Tab-separated table of C-alpha atoms in Angstrom:
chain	number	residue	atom	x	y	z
A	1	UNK	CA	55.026	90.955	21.028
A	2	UNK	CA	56.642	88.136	18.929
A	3	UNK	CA	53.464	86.297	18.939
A	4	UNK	CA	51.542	89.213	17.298
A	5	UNK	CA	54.603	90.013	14.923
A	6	UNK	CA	54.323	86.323	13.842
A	7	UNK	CA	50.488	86.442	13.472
A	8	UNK	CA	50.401	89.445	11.550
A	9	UNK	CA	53.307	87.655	9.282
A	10	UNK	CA	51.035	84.580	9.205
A	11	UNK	CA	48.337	87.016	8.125
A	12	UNK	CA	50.303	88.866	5.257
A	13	UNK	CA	51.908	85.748	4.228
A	14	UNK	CA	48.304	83.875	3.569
A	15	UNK	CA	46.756	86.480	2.036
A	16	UNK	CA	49.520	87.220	-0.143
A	17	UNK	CA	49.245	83.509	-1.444
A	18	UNK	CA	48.553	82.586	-4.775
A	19	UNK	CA	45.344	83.383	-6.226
A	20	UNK	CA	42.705	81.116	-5.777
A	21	UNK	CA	42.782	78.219	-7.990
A	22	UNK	CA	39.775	78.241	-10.721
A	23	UNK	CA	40.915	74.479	-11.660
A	24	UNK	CA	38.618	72.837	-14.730
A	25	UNK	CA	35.172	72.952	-15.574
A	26	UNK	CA	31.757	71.506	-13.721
A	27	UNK	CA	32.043	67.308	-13.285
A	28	UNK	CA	29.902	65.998	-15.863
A	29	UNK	CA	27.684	64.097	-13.744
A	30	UNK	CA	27.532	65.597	-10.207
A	31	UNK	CA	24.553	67.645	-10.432
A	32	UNK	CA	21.306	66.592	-11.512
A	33	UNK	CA	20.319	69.405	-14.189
A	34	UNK	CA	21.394	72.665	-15.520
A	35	UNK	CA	18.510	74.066	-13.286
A	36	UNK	CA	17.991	73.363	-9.874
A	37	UNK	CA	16.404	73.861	-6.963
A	38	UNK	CA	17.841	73.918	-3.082
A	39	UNK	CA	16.621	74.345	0.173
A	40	UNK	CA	19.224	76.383	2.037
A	41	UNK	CA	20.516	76.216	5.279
A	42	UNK	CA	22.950	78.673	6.625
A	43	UNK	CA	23.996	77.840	10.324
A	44	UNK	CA	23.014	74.806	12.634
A	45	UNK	CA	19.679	74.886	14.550
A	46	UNK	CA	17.457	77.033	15.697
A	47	UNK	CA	19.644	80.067	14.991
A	48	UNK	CA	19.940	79.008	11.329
A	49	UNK	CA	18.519	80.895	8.399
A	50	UNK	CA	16.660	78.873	5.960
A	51	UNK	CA	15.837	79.574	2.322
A	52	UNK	CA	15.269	78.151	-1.092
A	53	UNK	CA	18.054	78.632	-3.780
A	54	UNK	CA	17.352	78.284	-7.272
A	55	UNK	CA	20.774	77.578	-9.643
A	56	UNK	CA	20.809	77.695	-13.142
A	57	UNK	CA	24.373	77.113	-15.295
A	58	UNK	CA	25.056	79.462	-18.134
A	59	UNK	CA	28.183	78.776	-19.985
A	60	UNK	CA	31.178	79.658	-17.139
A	61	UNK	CA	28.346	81.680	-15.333
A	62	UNK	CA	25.982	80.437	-12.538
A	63	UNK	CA	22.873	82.099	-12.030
A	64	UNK	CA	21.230	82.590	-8.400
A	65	UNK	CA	18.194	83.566	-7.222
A	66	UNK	CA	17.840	83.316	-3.354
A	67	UNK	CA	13.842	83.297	-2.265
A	68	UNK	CA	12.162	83.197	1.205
A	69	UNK	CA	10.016	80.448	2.392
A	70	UNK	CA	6.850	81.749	0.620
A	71	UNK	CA	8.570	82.523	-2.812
A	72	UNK	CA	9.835	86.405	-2.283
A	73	UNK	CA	13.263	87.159	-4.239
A	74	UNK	CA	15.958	88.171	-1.842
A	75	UNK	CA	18.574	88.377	-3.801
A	76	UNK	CA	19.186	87.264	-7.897
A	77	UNK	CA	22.948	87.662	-9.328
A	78	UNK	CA	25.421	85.676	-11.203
A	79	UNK	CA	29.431	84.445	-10.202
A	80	UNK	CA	32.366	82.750	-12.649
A	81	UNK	CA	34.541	80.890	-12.348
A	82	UNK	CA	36.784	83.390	-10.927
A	83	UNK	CA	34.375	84.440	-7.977
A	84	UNK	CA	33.063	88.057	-9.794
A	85	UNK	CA	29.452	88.806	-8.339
A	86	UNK	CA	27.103	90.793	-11.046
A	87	UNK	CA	24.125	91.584	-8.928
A	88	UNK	CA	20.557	91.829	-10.312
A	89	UNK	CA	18.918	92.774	-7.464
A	90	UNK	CA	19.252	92.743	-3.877
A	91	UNK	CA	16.689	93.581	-0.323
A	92	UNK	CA	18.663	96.756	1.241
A	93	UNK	CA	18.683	94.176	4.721
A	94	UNK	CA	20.492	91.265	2.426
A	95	UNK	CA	22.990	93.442	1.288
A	96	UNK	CA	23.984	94.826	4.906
A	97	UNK	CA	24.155	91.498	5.778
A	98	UNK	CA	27.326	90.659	3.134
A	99	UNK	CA	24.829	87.338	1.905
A	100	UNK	CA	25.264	87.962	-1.989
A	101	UNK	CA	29.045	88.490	-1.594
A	102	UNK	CA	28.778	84.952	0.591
A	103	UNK	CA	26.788	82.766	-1.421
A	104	UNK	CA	28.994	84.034	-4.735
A	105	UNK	CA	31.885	82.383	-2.819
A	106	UNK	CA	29.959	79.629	-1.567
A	107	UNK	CA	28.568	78.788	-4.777
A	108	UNK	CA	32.104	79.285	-6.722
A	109	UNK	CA	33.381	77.030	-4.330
A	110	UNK	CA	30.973	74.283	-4.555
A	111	UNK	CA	30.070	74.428	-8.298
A	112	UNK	CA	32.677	76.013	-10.319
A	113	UNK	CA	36.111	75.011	-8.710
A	114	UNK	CA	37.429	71.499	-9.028
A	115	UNK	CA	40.838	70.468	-9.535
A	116	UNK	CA	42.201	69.539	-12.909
A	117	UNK	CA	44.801	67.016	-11.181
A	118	UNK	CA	43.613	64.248	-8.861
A	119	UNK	CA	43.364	64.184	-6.186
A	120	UNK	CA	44.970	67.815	-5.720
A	121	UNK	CA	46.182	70.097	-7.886
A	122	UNK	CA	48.000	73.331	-6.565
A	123	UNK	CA	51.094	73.693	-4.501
A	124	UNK	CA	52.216	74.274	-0.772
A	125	UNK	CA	50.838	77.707	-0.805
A	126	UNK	CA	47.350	77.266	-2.354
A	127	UNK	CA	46.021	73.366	-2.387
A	128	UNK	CA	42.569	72.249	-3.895
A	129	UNK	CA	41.545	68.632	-3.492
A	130	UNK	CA	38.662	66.225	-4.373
A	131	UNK	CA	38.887	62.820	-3.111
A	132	UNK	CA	36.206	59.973	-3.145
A	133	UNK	CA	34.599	59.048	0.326
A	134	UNK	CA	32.449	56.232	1.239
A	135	UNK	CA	29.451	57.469	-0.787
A	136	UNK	CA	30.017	60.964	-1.216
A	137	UNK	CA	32.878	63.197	-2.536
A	138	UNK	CA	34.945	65.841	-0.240
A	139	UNK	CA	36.787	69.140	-2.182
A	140	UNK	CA	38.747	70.495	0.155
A	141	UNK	CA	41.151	74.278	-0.267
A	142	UNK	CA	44.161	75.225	1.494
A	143	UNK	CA	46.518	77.723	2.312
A	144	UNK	CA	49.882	77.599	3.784
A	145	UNK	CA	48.770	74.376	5.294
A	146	UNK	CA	45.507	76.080	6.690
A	147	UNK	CA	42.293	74.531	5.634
A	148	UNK	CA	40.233	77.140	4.238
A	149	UNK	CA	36.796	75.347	3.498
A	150	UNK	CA	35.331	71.837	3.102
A	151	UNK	CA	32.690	70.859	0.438
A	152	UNK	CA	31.164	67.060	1.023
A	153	UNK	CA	28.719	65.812	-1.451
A	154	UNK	CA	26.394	63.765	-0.609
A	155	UNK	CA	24.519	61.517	-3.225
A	156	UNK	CA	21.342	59.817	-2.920
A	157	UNK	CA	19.979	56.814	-2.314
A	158	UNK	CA	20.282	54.514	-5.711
A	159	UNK	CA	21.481	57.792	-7.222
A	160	UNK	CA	24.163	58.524	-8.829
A	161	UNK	CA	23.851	62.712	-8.542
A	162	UNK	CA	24.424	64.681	-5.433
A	163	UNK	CA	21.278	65.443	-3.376
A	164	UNK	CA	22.316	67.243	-0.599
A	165	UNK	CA	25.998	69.486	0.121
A	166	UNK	CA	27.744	70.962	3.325
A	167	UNK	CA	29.768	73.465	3.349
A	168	UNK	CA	31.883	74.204	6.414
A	169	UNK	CA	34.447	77.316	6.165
A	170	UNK	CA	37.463	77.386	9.387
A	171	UNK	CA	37.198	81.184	9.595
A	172	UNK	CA	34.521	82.821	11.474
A	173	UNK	CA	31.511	81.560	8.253
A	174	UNK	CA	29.123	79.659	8.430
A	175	UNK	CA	27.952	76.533	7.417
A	176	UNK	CA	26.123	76.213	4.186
A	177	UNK	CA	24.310	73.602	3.871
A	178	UNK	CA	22.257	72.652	0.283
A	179	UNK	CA	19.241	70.144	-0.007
A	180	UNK	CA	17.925	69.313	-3.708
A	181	UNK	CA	14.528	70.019	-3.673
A	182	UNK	CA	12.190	67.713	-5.011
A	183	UNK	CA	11.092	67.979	-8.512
């Protein structure tokens, strides 16, 4: 009985954190364009779902437009900086499945959060952190000590801009991964 008393306590005490931090604007230099392309990947193996994503940056908004393999729209919305989804339009069977509401916090997470402070900014109740790896950068959030997701970008080759991004989340998501499509 303690146990679920101090779950549920857990539970309030996370969700009743501070807000999420928005932190400063896109890194100058991170992605390739204003437009872009991605091959999607949500999952790991054969039980993944795979889809192109096109991006485009508008001011603090970010534009997506989700298409299957042969080029039919799924889904086409927007998200800020503060996570608010505007949808354009959606397939009935993408909107059961909660993917808009997913990718807007996927995407906020990835392109329009990033710490103003190096390498975290935040406090003990809501962290966001982007440190420098060997070759790639990781932007981590936290709550209450609780990792919340994990962003690593990955640049290529003799290239200074990110080709390819992984997304894992620690409760119950699941992984996004993000290819850059060739031009």
């Amino acid at each position: 009985m303690r146990f679920i008393a101090l779950s549920l306590a857990l539970t309030f005490l996370i969700g009743c954190a501070a807000g999420q931090i928005t932190g400063g604007r896109q890194r100058p230099g991170l992605l390739p364009a204003e437009q872009t392309l991605w091959q999607l990947q949500l999952g790991e193996g054969e039980q993944g779902f795979t889809a192109l994503l096109g991006l485009s940056f508008h001011d603090e908004l970010l534009d997506m437009v989700l298409l299957d393999s042969s080029g039919f729209k799924l889904f086409a919305g927007s998200v800020d900086r503060n996570g608010t989804l505007k949808i354009k339009s959606v397939l009935p069977l993408v909107e059961r499945r909660g993917l808009p509401e997913y990718l807007a916090e996927a995407c906020q997470a990835i392109f329009l959060i990033w710490p103003e402070q190096l390498p975290c900014e935040g406090g003990w109740f809501n962290d966001l952190c982007l440190e420098e790896q060997q070759g790639s950068l990781a932007k981590s959030s936290r709550r209450l000590l609780l990792s919340v997701w994990d962003v690593v970008y990955y640049r290529g080759k003799d290239n200074p801009v990110v080709t390819r991004i992984v997304m894992r989340w620690f409760w119950f998501k699941p992984t996004l991964t993000l290819e850059l499509s060739e031009p």
